[in-house]
JSON list of C-alpha atoms in Angstrom, two decimals:
[
{"chain": "A", "resi": 1, "resn": "UNK", "atom": "CA", "xyz": [1.22, 20.17, -4.61]},
{"chain": "A", "resi": 2, "resn": "UNK", "atom": "CA", "xyz": [3.35, 17.30, -2.92]},
{"chain": "A", "resi": 3, "resn": "UNK", "atom": "CA", "xyz": [3.09, 13.67, -4.55]},
{"chain": "A", "resi": 4, "resn": "UNK", "atom": "CA", "xyz": [1.16, 11.60, -2.39]},
{"chain": "A", "resi": 5, "resn": "UNK", "atom": "CA", "xyz": [3.27, 8.76, -0.72]},
{"chain": "A", "resi": 6, "resn": "UNK", "atom": "CA", "xyz": [2.16, 5.65, 0.66]},
{"chain": "A", "resi": 7, "resn": "UNK", "atom": "CA", "xyz": [3.85, 4.20, 4.13]},
{"chain": "A", "resi": 8, "resn": "UNK", "atom": "CA", "xyz": [2.90, 0.90, 5.55]},
{"chain": "A", "resi": 9, "resn": "UNK", "atom": "CA", "xyz": [4.03, -0.20, 9.00]},
{"chain": "A", "resi": 10, "resn": "UNK", "atom": "CA", "xyz": [3.96, -4.19, 9.83]},
{"chain": "A", "resi": 11, "resn": "UNK", "atom": "CA", "xyz": [4.63, -4.81, 13.61]},
{"chain": "A", "resi": 12, "resn": "UNK", "atom": "CA", "xyz": [2.63, -7.29, 15.86]},
{"chain": "A", "resi": 13, "resn": "UNK", "atom": "CA", "xyz": [3.13, -4.94, 18.57]},
{"chain": "A", "resi": 14, "resn": "UNK", "atom": "CA", "xyz": [0.31, -2.53, 18.64]},
{"chain": "A", "resi": 15, "resn": "UNK", "atom": "CA", "xyz": [2.00, 0.36, 20.61]},
{"chain": "A", "resi": 16, "resn": "UNK", "atom": "CA", "xyz": [4.97, 0.23, 18.21]},
{"chain": "A", "resi": 17, "resn": "UNK", "atom": "CA", "xyz": [2.73, 0.45, 15.34]},
{"chain": "A", "resi": 18, "resn": "UNK", "atom": "CA", "xyz": [0.84, 3.66, 16.94]},
{"chain": "A", "resi": 19, "resn": "UNK", "atom": "CA", "xyz": [4.08, 5.00, 18.26]},
{"chain": "A", "resi": 20, "resn": "UNK", "atom": "CA", "xyz": [5.71, 4.74, 14.49]},
{"chain": "A", "resi": 21, "resn": "UNK", "atom": "CA", "xyz": [2.83, 5.84, 12.59]},
{"chain": "A", "resi": 22, "resn": "UNK", "atom": "CA", "xyz": [2.83, 9.17, 14.86]},
{"chain": "A", "resi": 23, "resn": "UNK", "atom": "CA", "xyz": [6.32, 9.87, 14.36]},
{"chain": "A", "resi": 24, "resn": "UNK", "atom": "CA", "xyz": [5.33, 9.35, 10.35]},
{"chain": "A", "resi": 25, "resn": "UNK", "atom": "CA", "xyz": [2.69, 11.83, 10.32]},
{"chain": "A", "resi": 26, "resn": "UNK", "atom": "CA", "xyz": [3.96, 14.25, 12.70]},
{"chain": "A", "resi": 27, "resn": "UNK", "atom": "CA", "xyz": [6.83, 14.27, 9.87]},
{"chain": "A", "resi": 28, "resn": "UNK", "atom": "CA", "xyz": [4.52, 14.64, 6.90]},
{"chain": "A", "resi": 29, "resn": "UNK", "atom": "CA", "xyz": [2.95, 17.86, 8.89]},
{"chain": "A", "resi": 30, "resn": "UNK", "atom": "CA", "xyz": [6.23, 19.47, 9.73]},
{"chain": "A", "resi": 31, "resn": "UNK", "atom": "CA", "xyz": [7.53, 19.01, 5.88]},
{"chain": "A", "resi": 32, "resn": "UNK", "atom": "CA", "xyz": [4.04, 19.46, 4.30]},
{"chain": "A", "resi": 33, "resn": "UNK", "atom": "CA", "xyz": [4.24, 16.36, 2.57]},
{"chain": "A", "resi": 34, "resn": "UNK", "atom": "CA", "xyz": [1.40, 14.28, 1.60]},
{"chain": "A", "resi": 35, "resn": "UNK", "atom": "CA", "xyz": [1.54, 10.78, 3.37]},
{"chain": "A", "resi": 36, "resn": "UNK", "atom": "CA", "xyz": [-0.90, 7.86, 3.57]},
{"chain": "A", "resi": 37, "resn": "UNK", "atom": "CA", "xyz": [-0.25, 5.23, 6.42]},
{"chain": "A", "resi": 38, "resn": "UNK", "atom": "CA", "xyz": [-1.66, 1.90, 6.60]},
{"chain": "A", "resi": 39, "resn": "UNK", "atom": "CA", "xyz": [-0.60, -0.78, 9.57]},
{"chain": "A", "resi": 40, "resn": "UNK", "atom": "CA", "xyz": [-0.75, -4.30, 9.87]},
{"chain": "A", "resi": 41, "resn": "UNK", "atom": "CA", "xyz": [-0.07, -6.74, 12.32]},
{"chain": "A", "resi": 42, "resn": "UNK", "atom": "CA", "xyz": [0.99, -9.83, 10.97]},
{"chain": "A", "resi": 43, "resn": "UNK", "atom": "CA", "xyz": [3.53, -10.67, 7.59]},
{"chain": "A", "resi": 44, "resn": "UNK", "atom": "CA", "xyz": [0.90, -12.59, 6.07]},
{"chain": "A", "resi": 45, "resn": "UNK", "atom": "CA", "xyz": [-1.87, -9.33, 6.10]},
{"chain": "A", "resi": 46, "resn": "UNK", "atom": "CA", "xyz": [0.45, -7.00, 4.67]},
{"chain": "A", "resi": 47, "resn": "UNK", "atom": "CA", "xyz": [1.57, -9.41, 2.00]},
{"chain": "A", "resi": 48, "resn": "UNK", "atom": "CA", "xyz": [-1.71, -10.10, 1.11]},
{"chain": "A", "resi": 49, "resn": "UNK", "atom": "CA", "xyz": [-2.29, -6.44, 0.41]},
{"chain": "A", "resi": 50, "resn": "UNK", "atom": "CA", "xyz": [0.80, -6.03, -1.93]},
{"chain": "A", "resi": 51, "resn": "UNK", "atom": "CA", "xyz": [-0.59, -8.90, -3.88]},
{"chain": "A", "resi": 52, "resn": "UNK", "atom": "CA", "xyz": [-3.61, -7.44, -4.36]},
{"chain": "A", "resi": 53, "resn": "UNK", "atom": "CA", "xyz": [-1.99, -4.43, -5.76]},
{"chain": "A", "resi": 54, "resn": "UNK", "atom": "CA", "xyz": [-2.28, -2.30, -2.81]},
{"chain": "A", "resi": 55, "resn": "UNK", "atom": "CA", "xyz": [0.75, 0.09, -3.67]},
{"chain": "A", "resi": 56, "resn": "UNK", "atom": "CA", "xyz": [3.30, 1.31, -1.17]},
{"chain": "A", "resi": 57, "resn": "UNK", "atom": "CA", "xyz": [6.24, 3.58, -1.46]},
{"chain": "A", "resi": 58, "resn": "UNK", "atom": "CA", "xyz": [8.16, 2.60, 1.94]},
{"chain": "A", "resi": 59, "resn": "UNK", "atom": "CA", "xyz": [7.22, -0.08, 4.72]},
{"chain": "A", "resi": 60, "resn": "UNK", "atom": "CA", "xyz": [8.44, -0.40, 7.98]},
{"chain": "A", "resi": 61, "resn": "UNK", "atom": "CA", "xyz": [8.73, -4.06, 8.66]},
{"chain": "A", "resi": 62, "resn": "UNK", "atom": "CA", "xyz": [9.57, -5.94, 12.02]},
{"chain": "A", "resi": 63, "resn": "UNK", "atom": "CA", "xyz": [11.69, -8.99, 11.14]},
{"chain": "A", "resi": 64, "resn": "UNK", "atom": "CA", "xyz": [10.25, -11.20, 14.19]},
{"chain": "A", "resi": 65, "resn": "UNK", "atom": "CA", "xyz": [6.89, -11.33, 13.32]},
{"chain": "A", "resi": 66, "resn": "UNK", "atom": "CA", "xyz": [5.17, -14.96, 13.77]},
{"chain": "A", "resi": 67, "resn": "UNK", "atom": "CA", "xyz": [4.88, -17.55, 11.08]},
{"chain": "A", "resi": 68, "resn": "UNK", "atom": "CA", "xyz": [5.57, -15.46, 8.04]},
{"chain": "A", "resi": 69, "resn": "UNK", "atom": "CA", "xyz": [8.55, -13.14, 9.47]},
{"chain": "A", "resi": 70, "resn": "UNK", "atom": "CA", "xyz": [10.15, -9.97, 7.73]},
{"chain": "A", "resi": 71, "resn": "UNK", "atom": "CA", "xyz": [12.49, -11.54, 5.85]},
{"chain": "A", "resi": 72, "resn": "UNK", "atom": "CA", "xyz": [10.47, -13.73, 4.48]},
{"chain": "A", "resi": 73, "resn": "UNK", "atom": "CA", "xyz": [8.13, -11.20, 3.43]},
{"chain": "A", "resi": 74, "resn": "UNK", "atom": "CA", "xyz": [10.97, -9.04, 1.86]},
{"chain": "A", "resi": 75, "resn": "UNK", "atom": "CA", "xyz": [12.06, -11.94, -0.09]},
{"chain": "A", "resi": 76, "resn": "UNK", "atom": "CA", "xyz": [8.63, -12.87, -1.39]},
{"chain": "A", "resi": 77, "resn": "UNK", "atom": "CA", "xyz": [8.33, -9.17, -2.36]},
{"chain": "A", "resi": 78, "resn": "UNK", "atom": "CA", "xyz": [11.36, -9.04, -4.02]},
{"chain": "A", "resi": 79, "resn": "UNK", "atom": "CA", "xyz": [11.46, -12.76, -5.51]},
{"chain": "A", "resi": 80, "resn": "UNK", "atom": "CA", "xyz": [7.72, -13.79, -6.11]},
{"chain": "A", "resi": 81, "resn": "UNK", "atom": "CA", "xyz": [6.29, -10.40, -6.63]},
{"chain": "A", "resi": 82, "resn": "UNK", "atom": "CA", "xyz": [9.17, -8.88, -8.68]},
{"chain": "A", "resi": 83, "resn": "UNK", "atom": "CA", "xyz": [8.62, -5.50, -6.75]},
{"chain": "A", "resi": 84, "resn": "UNK", "atom": "CA", "xyz": [12.00, -3.84, -6.25]},
{"chain": "A", "resi": 85, "resn": "UNK", "atom": "CA", "xyz": [10.34, -0.10, -6.16]},
{"chain": "A", "resi": 86, "resn": "UNK", "atom": "CA", "xyz": [8.96, -0.38, -2.54]},
{"chain": "A", "resi": 87, "resn": "UNK", "atom": "CA", "xyz": [11.66, 0.70, -0.47]},
{"chain": "A", "resi": 88, "resn": "UNK", "atom": "CA", "xyz": [11.87, -1.34, 3.02]},
{"chain": "A", "resi": 89, "resn": "UNK", "atom": "CA", "xyz": [13.36, -0.31, 6.24]},
{"chain": "A", "resi": 90, "resn": "UNK", "atom": "CA", "xyz": [13.57, -3.28, 8.71]},
{"chain": "A", "resi": 91, "resn": "UNK", "atom": "CA", "xyz": [12.84, -2.58, 12.81]},
{"chain": "A", "resi": 92, "resn": "UNK", "atom": "CA", "xyz": [13.87, -5.26, 15.26]},
{"chain": "A", "resi": 93, "resn": "UNK", "atom": "CA", "xyz": [15.25, -5.36, 18.79]},
{"chain": "A", "resi": 94, "resn": "UNK", "atom": "CA", "xyz": [17.96, -7.25, 17.73]},
{"chain": "A", "resi": 95, "resn": "UNK", "atom": "CA", "xyz": [21.24, -6.42, 15.56]},
{"chain": "A", "resi": 96, "resn": "UNK", "atom": "CA", "xyz": [22.34, -9.73, 14.20]},
{"chain": "A", "resi": 97, "resn": "UNK", "atom": "CA", "xyz": [20.17, -10.14, 10.77]},
{"chain": "A", "resi": 98, "resn": "UNK", "atom": "CA", "xyz": [22.45, -7.71, 8.62]},
{"chain": "A", "resi": 99, "resn": "UNK", "atom": "CA", "xyz": [23.35, -10.92, 6.20]},
{"chain": "A", "resi": 100, "resn": "UNK", "atom": "CA", "xyz": [19.94, -12.12, 5.92]},
{"chain": "A", "resi": 101, "resn": "UNK", "atom": "CA", "xyz": [18.72, -9.17, 4.76]},
{"chain": "A", "resi": 102, "resn": "UNK", "atom": "CA", "xyz": [21.40, -8.97, 2.12]},
{"chain": "A", "resi": 103, "resn": "UNK", "atom": "CA", "xyz": [19.30, -10.49, -0.71]},
{"chain": "A", "resi": 104, "resn": "UNK", "atom": "CA", "xyz": [16.08, -8.26, 0.30]},
{"chain": "A", "resi": 105, "resn": "UNK", "atom": "CA", "xyz": [18.10, -4.77, -0.21]},
{"chain": "A", "resi": 106, "resn": "UNK", "atom": "CA", "xyz": [16.47, -2.93, 2.23]},
{"chain": "A", "resi": 107, "resn": "UNK", "atom": "CA", "xyz": [16.91, 1.05, 2.50]},
{"chain": "A", "resi": 108, "resn": "UNK", "atom": "CA", "xyz": [17.99, 1.06, 6.04]},
{"chain": "A", "resi": 109, "resn": "UNK", "atom": "CA", "xyz": [17.57, -1.38, 9.43]},
{"chain": "A", "resi": 110, "resn": "UNK", "atom": "CA", "xyz": [16.47, 0.43, 12.79]},
{"chain": "A", "resi": 111, "resn": "UNK", "atom": "CA", "xyz": [17.07, -1.19, 16.34]},
{"chain": "A", "resi": 112, "resn": "UNK", "atom": "CA", "xyz": [14.29, -0.68, 18.56]},
{"chain": "A", "resi": 113, "resn": "UNK", "atom": "CA", "xyz": [13.71, 1.26, 20.71]},
{"chain": "A", "resi": 114, "resn": "UNK", "atom": "CA", "xyz": [12.48, 3.57, 17.72]},
{"chain": "A", "resi": 115, "resn": "UNK", "atom": "CA", "xyz": [12.82, 7.56, 18.32]},
{"chain": "A", "resi": 116, "resn": "UNK", "atom": "CA", "xyz": [11.92, 10.33, 16.27]},
{"chain": "A", "resi": 117, "resn": "UNK", "atom": "CA", "xyz": [15.47, 11.17, 15.28]},
{"chain": "A", "resi": 118, "resn": "UNK", "atom": "CA", "xyz": [15.82, 7.93, 14.15]},
{"chain": "A", "resi": 119, "resn": "UNK", "atom": "CA", "xyz": [12.72, 7.14, 11.78]},
{"chain": "A", "resi": 120, "resn": "UNK", "atom": "CA", "xyz": [13.10, 11.28, 10.64]},
{"chain": "A", "resi": 121, "resn": "UNK", "atom": "CA", "xyz": [16.70, 10.27, 9.35]},
{"chain": "A", "resi": 122, "resn": "UNK", "atom": "CA", "xyz": [15.10, 7.30, 7.29]},
{"chain": "A", "resi": 123, "resn": "UNK", "atom": "CA", "xyz": [12.39, 9.39, 5.93]},
{"chain": "A", "resi": 124, "resn": "UNK", "atom": "CA", "xyz": [14.45, 12.26, 5.11]},
{"chain": "A", "resi": 125, "resn": "UNK", "atom": "CA", "xyz": [16.80, 9.65, 3.17]},
{"chain": "A", "resi": 126, "resn": "UNK", "atom": "CA", "xyz": [13.55, 8.38, 1.22]},
{"chain": "A", "resi": 127, "resn": "UNK", "atom": "CA", "xyz": [12.57, 11.48, 0.34]},
{"chain": "A", "resi": 128, "resn": "UNK", "atom": "CA", "xyz": [15.73, 12.23, -1.03]},
{"chain": "A", "resi": 129, "resn": "UNK", "atom": "CA", "xyz": [15.92, 9.12, -3.17]},
{"chain": "A", "resi": 130, "resn": "UNK", "atom": "CA", "xyz": [12.75, 9.68, -4.65]},
{"chain": "A", "resi": 131, "resn": "UNK", "atom": "CA", "xyz": [13.00, 12.96, -5.64]},
{"chain": "A", "resi": 132, "resn": "UNK", "atom": "CA", "xyz": [16.45, 11.60, -7.11]},
{"chain": "A", "resi": 133, "resn": "UNK", "atom": "CA", "xyz": [14.41, 8.62, -8.87]},
{"chain": "A", "resi": 134, "resn": "UNK", "atom": "CA", "xyz": [11.15, 10.31, -10.05]},
{"chain": "A", "resi": 135, "resn": "UNK", "atom": "CA", "xyz": [12.68, 11.17, -13.69]},
{"chain": "A", "resi": 136, "resn": "UNK", "atom": "CA", "xyz": [13.85, 7.49, -14.07]},
{"chain": "A", "resi": 137, "resn": "UNK", "atom": "CA", "xyz": [11.60, 4.63, -15.69]},
{"chain": "A", "resi": 138, "resn": "UNK", "atom": "CA", "xyz": [12.05, 0.86, -14.21]},
{"chain": "A", "resi": 139, "resn": "UNK", "atom": "CA", "xyz": [11.05, -2.27, -16.01]},
{"chain": "A", "resi": 140, "resn": "UNK", "atom": "CA", "xyz": [12.09, -5.87, -15.69]},
{"chain": "A", "resi": 141, "resn": "UNK", "atom": "CA", "xyz": [13.72, -7.81, -18.56]},
{"chain": "A", "resi": 142, "resn": "UNK", "atom": "CA", "xyz": [13.74, -11.83, -17.50]},
{"chain": "A", "resi": 143, "resn": "UNK", "atom": "CA", "xyz": [15.47, -11.40, -13.88]},
{"chain": "A", "resi": 144, "resn": "UNK", "atom": "CA", "xyz": [16.97, -8.06, -14.53]},
{"chain": "A", "resi": 145, "resn": "UNK", "atom": "CA", "xyz": [15.46, -4.79, -13.64]},
{"chain": "A", "resi": 146, "resn": "UNK", "atom": "CA", "xyz": [16.48, -2.19, -16.27]},
{"chain": "A", "resi": 147, "resn": "UNK", "atom": "CA", "xyz": [16.29, 1.72, -16.08]},
{"chain": "A", "resi": 148, "resn": "UNK", "atom": "CA", "xyz": [15.69, 4.40, -18.71]},
{"chain": "A", "resi": 149, "resn": "UNK", "atom": "CA", "xyz": [15.43, 7.90, -18.26]},
{"chain": "A", "resi": 150, "resn": "UNK", "atom": "CA", "xyz": [12.19, 9.60, -18.57]},
{"chain": "A", "resi": 151, "resn": "UNK", "atom": "CA", "xyz": [13.67, 12.08, -21.35]},
{"chain": "A", "resi": 152, "resn": "UNK", "atom": "CA", "xyz": [15.12, 9.31, -23.40]},
{"chain": "A", "resi": 153, "resn": "UNK", "atom": "CA", "xyz": [11.56, 7.74, -23.88]},
{"chain": "A", "resi": 154, "resn": "UNK", "atom": "CA", "xyz": [9.61, 8.62, -27.04]},
{"chain": "A", "resi": 155, "resn": "UNK", "atom": "CA", "xyz": [6.40, 6.67, -25.89]},
{"chain": "A", "resi": 156, "resn": "UNK", "atom": "CA", "xyz": [4.96, 3.48, -24.83]},
{"chain": "A", "resi": 157, "resn": "UNK", "atom": "CA", "xyz": [3.02, 0.82, -27.24]},
{"chain": "A", "resi": 158, "resn": "UNK", "atom": "CA", "xyz": [1.08, -2.11, -25.89]},
{"chain": "A", "resi": 159, "resn": "UNK", "atom": "CA", "xyz": [1.37, -5.39, -27.83]},
{"chain": "A", "resi": 160, "resn": "UNK", "atom": "CA", "xyz": [-0.38, -7.89, -26.40]},
{"chain": "A", "resi": 161, "resn": "UNK", "atom": "CA", "xyz": [1.29, -8.66, -23.59]},
{"chain": "A", "resi": 162, "resn": "UNK", "atom": "CA", "xyz": [4.19, -7.22, -24.14]},
{"chain": "A", "resi": 163, "resn": "UNK", "atom": "CA", "xyz": [5.18, -3.04, -23.70]},
{"chain": "A", "resi": 164, "resn": "UNK", "atom": "CA", "xyz": [7.38, -1.58, -25.94]},
{"chain": "A", "resi": 165, "resn": "UNK", "atom": "CA", "xyz": [9.42, 1.42, -25.21]},
{"chain": "A", "resi": 166, "resn": "UNK", "atom": "CA", "xyz": [10.62, 3.48, -28.19]},
{"chain": "A", "resi": 167, "resn": "UNK", "atom": "CA", "xyz": [13.35, 5.76, -27.58]},
{"chain": "A", "resi": 168, "resn": "UNK", "atom": "CA", "xyz": [16.02, 7.66, -29.62]},
{"chain": "A", "resi": 169, "resn": "UNK", "atom": "CA", "xyz": [18.39, 4.69, -29.64]},
{"chain": "A", "resi": 170, "resn": "UNK", "atom": "CA", "xyz": [16.03, 2.38, -30.39]},
{"chain": "A", "resi": 171, "resn": "UNK", "atom": "CA", "xyz": [13.47, -0.13, -28.79]},
{"chain": "A", "resi": 172, "resn": "UNK", "atom": "CA", "xyz": [13.01, -2.13, -25.76]},
{"chain": "A", "resi": 173, "resn": "UNK", "atom": "CA", "xyz": [10.28, -4.39, -24.72]},
{"chain": "A", "resi": 174, "resn": "UNK", "atom": "CA", "xyz": [9.31, -6.37, -21.50]},
{"chain": "A", "resi": 175, "resn": "UNK", "atom": "CA", "xyz": [5.99, -8.06, -20.18]},
{"chain": "A", "resi": 176, "resn": "UNK", "atom": "CA", "xyz": [3.50, -6.10, -18.38]},
{"chain": "A", "resi": 177, "resn": "UNK", "atom": "CA", "xyz": [0.77, -3.75, -18.52]},
{"chain": "A", "resi": 178, "resn": "UNK", "atom": "CA", "xyz": [-0.35, -0.20, -19.52]},
{"chain": "A", "resi": 179, "resn": "UNK", "atom": "CA", "xyz": [-1.39, 0.72, -15.74]},
{"chain": "A", "resi": 180, "resn": "UNK", "atom": "CA", "xyz": [1.84, -0.34, -14.47]},
{"chain": "A", "resi": 181, "resn": "UNK", "atom": "CA", "xyz": [3.41, 2.07, -16.97]},
{"chain": "A", "resi": 182, "resn": "UNK", "atom": "CA", "xyz": [1.05, 4.98, -16.01]},
{"chain": "A", "resi": 183, "resn": "UNK", "atom": "CA", "xyz": [1.88, 4.61, -12.45]},
{"chain": "A", "resi": 184, "resn": "UNK", "atom": "CA", "xyz": [5.31, 5.41, -13.16]},
{"chain": "A", "resi": 185, "resn": "UNK", "atom": "CA", "xyz": [4.76, 8.37, -15.81]},
{"chain": "A", "resi": 186, "resn": "UNK", "atom": "CA", "xyz": [1.69, 10.01, -14.62]},
{"chain": "A", "resi": 187, "resn": "UNK", "atom": "CA", "xyz": [2.36, 13.59, -14.32]},
{"chain": "A", "resi": 188, "resn": "UNK", "atom": "CA", "xyz": [5.62, 13.59, -15.88]},
{"chain": "A", "resi": 189, "resn": "UNK", "atom": "CA", "xyz": [4.97, 14.86, -18.94]},
{"chain": "A", "resi": 190, "resn": "UNK", "atom": "CA", "xyz": [3.36, 11.91, -20.55]},
{"chain": "A", "resi": 191, "resn": "UNK", "atom": "CA", "xyz": [0.07, 11.83, -22.14]},
{"chain": "A", "resi": 192, "resn": "UNK", "atom": "CA", "xyz": [-2.30, 8.45, -22.81]},
{"chain": "A", "resi": 193, "resn": "UNK", "atom": "CA", "xyz": [-3.37, 8.99, -26.13]},
{"chain": "A", "resi": 194, "resn": "UNK", "atom": "CA", "xyz": [-5.19, 5.38, -26.52]},
{"chain": "A", "resi": 195, "resn": "UNK", "atom": "CA", "xyz": [-5.36, 1.95, -24.94]},
{"chain": "A", "resi": 196, "resn": "UNK", "atom": "CA", "xyz": [-2.42, 1.06, -26.46]},
{"chain": "A", "resi": 197, "resn": "UNK", "atom": "CA", "xyz": [0.00, 4.48, -26.49]},
{"chain": "A", "resi": 198, "resn": "UNK", "atom": "CA", "xyz": [1.10, 6.70, -24.13]},
{"chain": "A", "resi": 199, "resn": "UNK", "atom": "CA", "xyz": [3.23, 9.45, -25.33]},
{"chain": "A", "resi": 200, "resn": "UNK", "atom": "CA", "xyz": [6.13, 11.84, -23.79]},
{"chain": "A", "resi": 201, "resn": "UNK", "atom": "CA", "xyz": [4.62, 15.27, -25.01]},
{"chain": "A", "resi": 202, "resn": "UNK", "atom": "CA", "xyz": [8.47, 16.57, -25.31]},
{"chain": "A", "resi": 203, "resn": "UNK", "atom": "CA", "xyz": [8.56, 14.32, -28.40]},
{"chain": "A", "resi": 204, "resn": "UNK", "atom": "CA", "xyz": [4.95, 15.16, -30.19]},
{"chain": "A", "resi": 205, "resn": "UNK", "atom": "CA", "xyz": [5.73, 17.64, -33.00]},
{"chain": "A", "resi": 206, "resn": "UNK", "atom": "CA", "xyz": [2.10, 18.08, -34.09]},
{"chain": "A", "resi": 207, "resn": "UNK", "atom": "CA", "xyz": [-1.05, 17.44, -32.40]},
{"chain": "A", "resi": 208, "resn": "UNK", "atom": "CA", "xyz": [-4.29, 16.26, -34.61]},
{"chain": "A", "resi": 209, "resn": "UNK", "atom": "CA", "xyz": [-7.78, 15.48, -33.45]},
{"chain": "A", "resi": 210, "resn": "UNK", "atom": "CA", "xyz": [-7.77, 12.11, -34.11]},
{"chain": "A", "resi": 211, "resn": "UNK", "atom": "CA", "xyz": [-3.59, 11.27, -34.13]},
{"chain": "A", "resi": 212, "resn": "UNK", "atom": "CA", "xyz": [-0.44, 12.80, -33.09]},
{"chain": "A", "resi": 213, "resn": "UNK", "atom": "CA", "xyz": [2.84, 13.39, -34.95]},
{"chain": "A", "resi": 214, "resn": "UNK", "atom": "CA", "xyz": [6.10, 12.33, -33.21]},
{"chain": "A", "resi": 215, "resn": "UNK", "atom": "CA", "xyz": [9.40, 13.88, -34.02]},
{"chain": "A", "resi": 216, "resn": "UNK", "atom": "CA", "xyz": [10.53, 10.99, -35.63]},
{"chain": "A", "resi": 217, "resn": "UNK", "atom": "CA", "xyz": [7.68, 11.20, -37.98]},
{"chain": "A", "resi": 218, "resn": "UNK", "atom": "CA", "xyz": [5.75, 8.38, -36.31]},
{"chain": "A", "resi": 219, "resn": "UNK", "atom": "CA", "xyz": [1.79, 9.09, -36.57]},
{"chain": "A", "resi": 220, "resn": "UNK", "atom": "CA", "xyz": [0.09, 7.39, -33.30]},
{"chain": "A", "resi": 221, "resn": "UNK", "atom": "CA", "xyz": [-3.94, 7.61, -33.00]},
{"chain": "A", "resi": 222, "resn": "UNK", "atom": "CA", "xyz": [-5.98, 9.36, -30.51]},
{"chain": "A", "resi": 223, "resn": "UNK", "atom": "CA", "xyz": [-8.96, 6.98, -29.78]},
{"chain": "A", "resi": 224, "resn": "UNK", "atom": "CA", "xyz": [-12.19, 8.93, -29.11]},
{"chain": "A", "resi": 225, "resn": "UNK", "atom": "CA", "xyz": [-12.27, 8.43, -25.48]},
{"chain": "A", "resi": 226, "resn": "UNK", "atom": "CA", "xyz": [-8.93, 10.53, -24.83]},
{"chain": "A", "resi": 227, "resn": "UNK", "atom": "CA", "xyz": [-10.13, 13.22, -27.36]},
{"chain": "A", "resi": 228, "resn": "UNK", "atom": "CA", "xyz": [-11.60, 15.35, -24.86]},
{"chain": "A", "resi": 229, "resn": "UNK", "atom": "CA", "xyz": [-9.12, 14.64, -22.44]},
{"chain": "A", "resi": 230, "resn": "UNK", "atom": "CA", "xyz": [-6.21, 16.01, -25.13]},
{"chain": "A", "resi": 231, "resn": "UNK", "atom": "CA", "xyz": [-8.16, 19.12, -26.25]},
{"chain": "A", "resi": 232, "resn": "UNK", "atom": "CA", "xyz": [-8.46, 20.12, -22.25]},
{"chain": "A", "resi": 233, "resn": "UNK", "atom": "CA", "xyz": [-4.47, 19.31, -21.81]},
{"chain": "A", "resi": 234, "resn": "UNK", "atom": "CA", "xyz": [-3.59, 21.35, -24.87]},
{"chain": "A", "resi": 235, "resn": "UNK", "atom": "CA", "xyz": [-6.00, 24.47, -23.99]},
{"chain": "A", "resi": 236, "resn": "UNK", "atom": "CA", "xyz": [-4.29, 24.24, -20.16]},
{"chain": "A", "resi": 237, "resn": "UNK", "atom": "CA", "xyz": [-0.72, 24.16, -21.72]},
{"chain": "A", "resi": 238, "resn": "UNK", "atom": "CA", "xyz": [-1.17, 27.02, -24.38]},
{"chain": "A", "resi": 239, "resn": "UNK", "atom": "CA", "xyz": [-3.10, 28.93, -21.54]},
{"chain": "A", "resi": 240, "resn": "UNK", "atom": "CA", "xyz": [-0.21, 28.90, -19.26]},
{"chain": "A", "resi": 241, "resn": "UNK", "atom": "CA", "xyz": [2.59, 29.51, -22.48]}
]
């Protein structure tokens, strides 16, 4: 089954939102993709939604919005929320914004009127980049965005407000929550075994009822909450094998 993608559309013109949503959903049908859309008619409403932890993979964002315009929204997403994962596609009836968009690092810039061909080309680019990035893990270290390949990571450990990443070449850490880690690694060979541990199954050498042993000899506990799920995962894996 295709991975679900959530796409936001933000424009103060109802007709533009309606047309764009139809193009996106028609594209999803043609490509047999799982895509959900959500429409916003102001920059403030869209930004509030992201602040409330509504996660989108891509947004089509009009620049000429009242009060909080698209450029301001994009900068707030990148700088205030530290969200570099969402792909931003700006839309506008003018072509004179190139320099002001530089800091937001948009995926693309579309000039109205929008056509099926323009939007489809951007969606194809987005899907292609999503496929290329799905085996990578991103985290913030200070003001920098860092990247690790998933096959480098042995396990994640939560230590207070810090997340520790254990790899074959050493340990890295960043401030965050295990929920955010799971959003990036779910379905990619990682299992939650404890509220404080997420393991890469490729580096688990022995499974016990109440613990796992990693290939480097580290032993990590499986909490009672996750023992049943672990047993089901193992049973499913052996049946496939």
